[in-house]
Each structure stands twice: as C-alpha cells, then as structure tokens.
Tab-separated table of C-alpha atoms in Angstrom:
chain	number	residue	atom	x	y	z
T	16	UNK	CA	-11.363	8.709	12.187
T	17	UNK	CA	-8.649	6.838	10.168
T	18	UNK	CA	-10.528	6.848	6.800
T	19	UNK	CA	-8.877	7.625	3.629
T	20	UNK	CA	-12.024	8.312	1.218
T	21	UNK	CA	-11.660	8.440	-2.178
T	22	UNK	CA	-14.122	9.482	-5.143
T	23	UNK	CA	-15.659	8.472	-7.250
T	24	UNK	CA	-15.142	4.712	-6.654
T	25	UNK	CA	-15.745	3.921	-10.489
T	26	UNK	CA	-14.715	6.070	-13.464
T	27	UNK	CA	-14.900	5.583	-17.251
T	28	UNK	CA	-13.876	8.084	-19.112
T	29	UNK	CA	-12.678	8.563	-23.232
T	30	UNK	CA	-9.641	9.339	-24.433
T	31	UNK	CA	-10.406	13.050	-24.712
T	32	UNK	CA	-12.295	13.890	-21.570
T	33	UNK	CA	-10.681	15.768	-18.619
T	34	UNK	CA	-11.649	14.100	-14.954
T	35	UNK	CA	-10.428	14.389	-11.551
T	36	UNK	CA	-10.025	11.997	-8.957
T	37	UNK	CA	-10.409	12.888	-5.392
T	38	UNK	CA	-8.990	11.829	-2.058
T	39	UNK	CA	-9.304	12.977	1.274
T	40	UNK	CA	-8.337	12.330	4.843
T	41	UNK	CA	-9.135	13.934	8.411
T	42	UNK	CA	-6.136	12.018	10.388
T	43	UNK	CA	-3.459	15.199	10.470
T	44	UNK	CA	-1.489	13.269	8.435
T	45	UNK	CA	1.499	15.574	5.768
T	46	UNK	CA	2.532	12.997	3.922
T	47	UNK	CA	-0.045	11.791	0.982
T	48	UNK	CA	0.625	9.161	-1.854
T	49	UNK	CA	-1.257	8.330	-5.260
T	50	UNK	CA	-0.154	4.437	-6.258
T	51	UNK	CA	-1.476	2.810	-9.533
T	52	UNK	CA	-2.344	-0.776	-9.244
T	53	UNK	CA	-2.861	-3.127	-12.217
T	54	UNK	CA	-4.665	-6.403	-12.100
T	55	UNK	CA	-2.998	-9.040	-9.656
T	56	UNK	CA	0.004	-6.658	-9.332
T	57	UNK	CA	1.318	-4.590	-6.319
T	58	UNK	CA	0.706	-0.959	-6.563
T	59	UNK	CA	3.191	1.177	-8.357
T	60	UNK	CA	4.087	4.248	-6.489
T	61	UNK	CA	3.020	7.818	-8.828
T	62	UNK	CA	3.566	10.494	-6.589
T	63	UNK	CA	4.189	11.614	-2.708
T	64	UNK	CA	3.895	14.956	-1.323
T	65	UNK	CA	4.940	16.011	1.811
T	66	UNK	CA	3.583	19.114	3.590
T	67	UNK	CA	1.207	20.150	0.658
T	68	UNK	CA	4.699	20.254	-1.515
T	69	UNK	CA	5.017	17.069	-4.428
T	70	UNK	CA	7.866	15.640	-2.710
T	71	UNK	CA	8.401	12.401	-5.609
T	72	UNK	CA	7.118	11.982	-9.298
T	73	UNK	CA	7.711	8.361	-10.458
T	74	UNK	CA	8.717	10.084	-13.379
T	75	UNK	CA	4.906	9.768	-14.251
T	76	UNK	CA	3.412	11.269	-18.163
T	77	UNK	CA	1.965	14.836	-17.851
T	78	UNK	CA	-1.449	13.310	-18.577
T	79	UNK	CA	-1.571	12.865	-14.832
T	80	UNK	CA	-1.466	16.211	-12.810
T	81	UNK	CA	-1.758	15.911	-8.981
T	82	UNK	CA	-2.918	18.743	-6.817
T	83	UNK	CA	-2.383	18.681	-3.231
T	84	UNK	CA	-5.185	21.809	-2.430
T	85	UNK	CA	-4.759	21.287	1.241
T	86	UNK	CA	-3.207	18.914	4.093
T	87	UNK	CA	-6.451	16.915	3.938
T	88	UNK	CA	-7.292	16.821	0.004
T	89	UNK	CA	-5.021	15.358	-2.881
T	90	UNK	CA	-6.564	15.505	-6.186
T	91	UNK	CA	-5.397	13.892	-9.231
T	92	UNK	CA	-6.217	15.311	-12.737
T	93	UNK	CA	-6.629	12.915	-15.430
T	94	UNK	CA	-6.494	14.409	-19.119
T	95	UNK	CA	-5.963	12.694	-22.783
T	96	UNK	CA	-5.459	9.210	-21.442
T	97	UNK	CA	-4.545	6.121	-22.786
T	98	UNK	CA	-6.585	2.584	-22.425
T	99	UNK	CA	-3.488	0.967	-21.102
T	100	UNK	CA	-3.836	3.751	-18.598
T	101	UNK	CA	-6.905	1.752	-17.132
T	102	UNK	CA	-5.868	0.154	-13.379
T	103	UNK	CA	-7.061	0.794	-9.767
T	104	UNK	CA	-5.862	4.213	-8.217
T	105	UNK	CA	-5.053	4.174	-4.761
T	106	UNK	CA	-4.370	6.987	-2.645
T	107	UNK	CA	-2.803	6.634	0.397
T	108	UNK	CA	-1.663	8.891	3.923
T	109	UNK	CA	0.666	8.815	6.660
T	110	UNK	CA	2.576	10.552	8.877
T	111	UNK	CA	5.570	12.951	7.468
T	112	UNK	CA	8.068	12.503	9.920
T	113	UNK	CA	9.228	9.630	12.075
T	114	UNK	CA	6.619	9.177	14.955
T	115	UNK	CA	4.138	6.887	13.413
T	116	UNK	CA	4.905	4.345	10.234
T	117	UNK	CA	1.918	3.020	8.844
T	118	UNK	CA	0.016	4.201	6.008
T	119	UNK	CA	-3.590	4.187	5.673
T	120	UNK	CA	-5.507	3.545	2.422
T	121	UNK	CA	-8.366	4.308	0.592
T	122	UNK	CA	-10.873	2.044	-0.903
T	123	UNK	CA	-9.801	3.149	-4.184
T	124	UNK	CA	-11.076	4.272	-7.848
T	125	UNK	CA	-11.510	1.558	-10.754
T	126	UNK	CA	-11.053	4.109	-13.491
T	127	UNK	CA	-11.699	2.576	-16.872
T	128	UNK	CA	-10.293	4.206	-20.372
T	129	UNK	CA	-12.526	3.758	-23.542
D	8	UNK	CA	17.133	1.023	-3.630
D	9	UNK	CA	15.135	-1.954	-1.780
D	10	UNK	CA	13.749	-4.770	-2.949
D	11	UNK	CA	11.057	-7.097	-1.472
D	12	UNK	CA	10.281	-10.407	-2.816
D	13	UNK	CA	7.239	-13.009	-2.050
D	14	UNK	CA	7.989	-16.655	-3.715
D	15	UNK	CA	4.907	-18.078	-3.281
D	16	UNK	CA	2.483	-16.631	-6.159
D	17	UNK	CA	-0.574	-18.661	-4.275
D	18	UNK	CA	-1.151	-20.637	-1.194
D	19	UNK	CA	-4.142	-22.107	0.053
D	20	UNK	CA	-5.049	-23.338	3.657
D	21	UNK	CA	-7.810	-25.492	5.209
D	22	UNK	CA	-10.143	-23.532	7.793
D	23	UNK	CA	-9.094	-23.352	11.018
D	24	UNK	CA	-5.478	-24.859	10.295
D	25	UNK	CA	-2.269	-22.998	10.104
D	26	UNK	CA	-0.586	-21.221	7.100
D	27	UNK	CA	2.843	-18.809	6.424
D	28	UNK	CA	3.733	-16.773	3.703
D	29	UNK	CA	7.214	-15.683	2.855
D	30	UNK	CA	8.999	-12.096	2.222
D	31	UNK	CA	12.621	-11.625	2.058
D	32	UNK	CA	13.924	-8.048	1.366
D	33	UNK	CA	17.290	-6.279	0.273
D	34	UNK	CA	18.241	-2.865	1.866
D	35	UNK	CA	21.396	-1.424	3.192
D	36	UNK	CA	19.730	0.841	5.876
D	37	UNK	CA	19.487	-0.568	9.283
D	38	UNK	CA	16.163	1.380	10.218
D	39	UNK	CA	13.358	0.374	8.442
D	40	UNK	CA	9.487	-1.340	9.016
D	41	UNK	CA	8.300	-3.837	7.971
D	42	UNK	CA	4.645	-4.295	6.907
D	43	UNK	CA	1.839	-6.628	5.797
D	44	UNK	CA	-0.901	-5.510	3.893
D	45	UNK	CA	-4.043	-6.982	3.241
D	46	UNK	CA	-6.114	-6.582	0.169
D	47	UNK	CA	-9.514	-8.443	0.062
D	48	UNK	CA	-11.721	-8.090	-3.520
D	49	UNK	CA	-13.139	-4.933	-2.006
D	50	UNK	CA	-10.163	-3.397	-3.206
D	51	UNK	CA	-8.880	-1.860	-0.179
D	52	UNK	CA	-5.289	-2.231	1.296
D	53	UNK	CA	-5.628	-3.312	4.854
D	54	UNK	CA	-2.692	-3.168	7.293
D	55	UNK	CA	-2.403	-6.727	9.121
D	56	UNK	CA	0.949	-6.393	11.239
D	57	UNK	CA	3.776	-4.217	11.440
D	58	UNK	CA	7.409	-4.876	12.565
D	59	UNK	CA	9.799	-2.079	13.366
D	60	UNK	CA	13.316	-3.202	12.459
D	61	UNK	CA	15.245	-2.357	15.907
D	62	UNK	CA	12.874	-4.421	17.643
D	63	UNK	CA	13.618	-8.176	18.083
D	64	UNK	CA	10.701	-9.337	19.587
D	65	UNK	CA	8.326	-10.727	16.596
D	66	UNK	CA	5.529	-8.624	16.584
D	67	UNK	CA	1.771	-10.296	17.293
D	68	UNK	CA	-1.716	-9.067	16.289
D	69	UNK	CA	-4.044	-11.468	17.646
D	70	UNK	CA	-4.087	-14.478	14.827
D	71	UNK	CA	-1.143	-13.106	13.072
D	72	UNK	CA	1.840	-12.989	13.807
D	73	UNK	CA	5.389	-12.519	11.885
D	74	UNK	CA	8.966	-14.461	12.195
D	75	UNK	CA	11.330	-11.687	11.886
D	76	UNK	CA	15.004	-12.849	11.142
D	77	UNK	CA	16.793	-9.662	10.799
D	78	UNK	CA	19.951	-10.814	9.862
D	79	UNK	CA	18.641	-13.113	6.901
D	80	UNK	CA	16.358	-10.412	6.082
D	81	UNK	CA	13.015	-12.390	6.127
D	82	UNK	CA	9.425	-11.266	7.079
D	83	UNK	CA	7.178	-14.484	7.395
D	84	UNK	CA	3.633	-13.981	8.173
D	85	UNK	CA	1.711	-16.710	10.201
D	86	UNK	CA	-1.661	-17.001	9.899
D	87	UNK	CA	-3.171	-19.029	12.919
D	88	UNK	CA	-6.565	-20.802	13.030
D	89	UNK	CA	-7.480	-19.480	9.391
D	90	UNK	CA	-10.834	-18.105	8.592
D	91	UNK	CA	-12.779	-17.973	5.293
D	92	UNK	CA	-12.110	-13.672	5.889
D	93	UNK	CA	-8.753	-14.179	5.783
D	94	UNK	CA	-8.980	-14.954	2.118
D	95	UNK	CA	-6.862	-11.996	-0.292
D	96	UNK	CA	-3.616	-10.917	-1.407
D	97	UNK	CA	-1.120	-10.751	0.800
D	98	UNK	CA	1.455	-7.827	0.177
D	99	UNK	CA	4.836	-7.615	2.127
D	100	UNK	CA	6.053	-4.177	2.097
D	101	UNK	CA	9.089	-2.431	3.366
D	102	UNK	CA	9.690	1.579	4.032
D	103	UNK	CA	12.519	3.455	5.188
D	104	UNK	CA	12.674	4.898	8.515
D	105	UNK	CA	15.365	7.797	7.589
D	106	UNK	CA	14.172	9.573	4.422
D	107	UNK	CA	12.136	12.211	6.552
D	108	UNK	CA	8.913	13.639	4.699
D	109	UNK	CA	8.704	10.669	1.934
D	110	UNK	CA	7.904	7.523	3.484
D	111	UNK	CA	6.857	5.636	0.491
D	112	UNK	CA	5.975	2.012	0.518
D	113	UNK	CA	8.340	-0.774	-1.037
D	114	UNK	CA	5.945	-3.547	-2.286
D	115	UNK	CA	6.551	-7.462	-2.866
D	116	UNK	CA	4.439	-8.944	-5.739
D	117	UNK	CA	2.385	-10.528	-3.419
D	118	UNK	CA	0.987	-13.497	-2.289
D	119	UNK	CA	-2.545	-14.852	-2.856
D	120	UNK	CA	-4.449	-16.826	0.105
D	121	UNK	CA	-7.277	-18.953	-0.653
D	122	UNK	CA	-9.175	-20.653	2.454
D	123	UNK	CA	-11.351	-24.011	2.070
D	124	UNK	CA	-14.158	-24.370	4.156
C-alpha cells in the first residue's frame, strides 16, 4: 500500500466555521508534511512532524492547528479563515531517517473560503 | 537554505518526439536527492525519477530519464517518445540528505508540459 488518502477531497467552508482536514497513511512512514499549493504555483511547505512530534512550522497563522493523533493520521484544523486562505492542501509522508528519500502524496483537498 | 529554479514556465512537445526540461539548484551540502514530481489536473503529486547526489550514473525510469551534472548543479529531465499522459506540471525538487527526522521538499516553480497529438 503506498497511498496517502486524504479527506474530504473538496471543502467550502465560511469564515466562521471550524473544519478539519484529514490525512492518513498505512506505509510505516514518521515523517508527515502538510504543503499549501496555490494555483499554478509549487506547494509551500506548512508543517512537518517527525515521530508524532511537529518537527517545523513555516511560521504558519494560528488559524491552522495540525494534530498528528498517531504515526498514520495527521489532521489539520482549520478555524476563522480567510478567502485568500483558499488553495489546494496537500499532505504528504516519508520516511524519518535516511533509508528511503521519496515522499509520497495525497490526492489532495480543494478547500474553498466564502 | 536551497534554492531550485525551472526557466522554462511552459514547453510543449509533439507525440512521440523528444522533450527536456531544466532545473538548476543552489545548496552547500554535498548529500542531497534530487527529485521530479509530476502533477497531472487530478491534482496529485506523482514521483517520476529520483537521483541520489553521490551517485554519478544518471538515473533511468523507463521513458525518463535525467542529465545529472553535479558540479554545475543541473537536474534535466528527458522525456523520450512523449505521450498525450505525459501532459502536467513538472516540479524539480531538492531535499537534504543530513537533517535527520525533517526531510522536507525544496520545490522549483515548475514547468508546464503540453503534448500535441
């Protein structure tokens, strides 16, 4: 199995709702990675943690709270957000130490701020 | 910090012919990958080819395959007999091989591929 699934795949949410956006892999890999992508742009890197602990914040606003429940789950929490805040959020997993380099991606969630 | 850079916005290629796409990069480490990344309108980030850094051979995944000047620090993908499925963004990406437990990717702005039947 080298799936990264994430859910939902489309979200639209107001300004004052609280959501969550979920992400999951069954690979064994301790390393686990939330990007934000904007239209034609790479993907921005948010956050990495690294054996369940938030190893890097992209110095990312406090209306976006990961959670790393588990070595397979990584949640992100999305409250009082902005429509600029509107982009493609990709989560992503690899291996945490040096034996194997590539990372694996999901398909993605097209969140959508009204 | 690294840097990776893709000159070449947009490229197109006839089906079947023969196409390459650029990266050049900036590090000081010497142990590092190298990566291409595929990302079709389905959204999802495909890996295409990987290139470890202490490696000189070029690395080769059936079509594709990479000219890997270490030296100059350039990543070139080739393409090879191009097919309408090849068509997507292209993203070059770099990640460190020594920062154990954070092995975050370093992305070029990417290229995008058109193929004409």
């Amino acid at each position: 199995d080298t799936e990264v699934t994430q859910t939902p795949k489309h979200l639209v949410m107001g300004m004052t709702n609280k959501k969550s956006l979920k992400c999951e892999q069954h690979m064994g890999h301790r390393a686990m990675y939330w990007y934000k992508q904007k239209a034609k742009k790479p993907p921005e890197l948010m956050f990495v943690y690294s054996y369940e602990k938030l190893s890097i914040n992209e110095s990312v606003p406090s209306r976006f709270s990961p959670e790393c429940p588990n070595s397979s789950l990584l949640n992100l929490h999305l409250h009082a957000l902005q429509p600029e805040d509107s982009a493609l959020y990709l989560c992503a997993s690899s291996h945490a130490d040096r034996g194997t380099t590539e990372a694996f991606f999901g398909q993605g969630t097209r969140l959508t701020v009204v | 910090a690294q840097t990776v850079t893709q000159s070449q916005p947009e490229m197109s290629v006839q089906e079947a012919e023969t196409v390459t796409l650029s990266c050049t990069y900036d590090t000081s480490e010497s142990d590092y990958y190298l990566f291409w990344y595929k990302q079709p309108p389905s959204r999802q980030m495909i890996l295409v080819i990987r290139q470890e850094a202490y490696k000189q051979q070029n690395a080769t995944e059936n079509r594709f395959s990479v000219n890997f000047q270490k030296a100059a620090k350039s990543f070139s993908l080739k393409i090879s007999d191009s097919q309408l499925g090849d068509a997507a963004m292209y993203f070059c990406a770099y990640r460190s091989a020594s920062r154990a437990g954070s092995y975050q990717l370093t992305f070029g702005k990417g290229t995008k591929l058109s193929v004409i039947p």
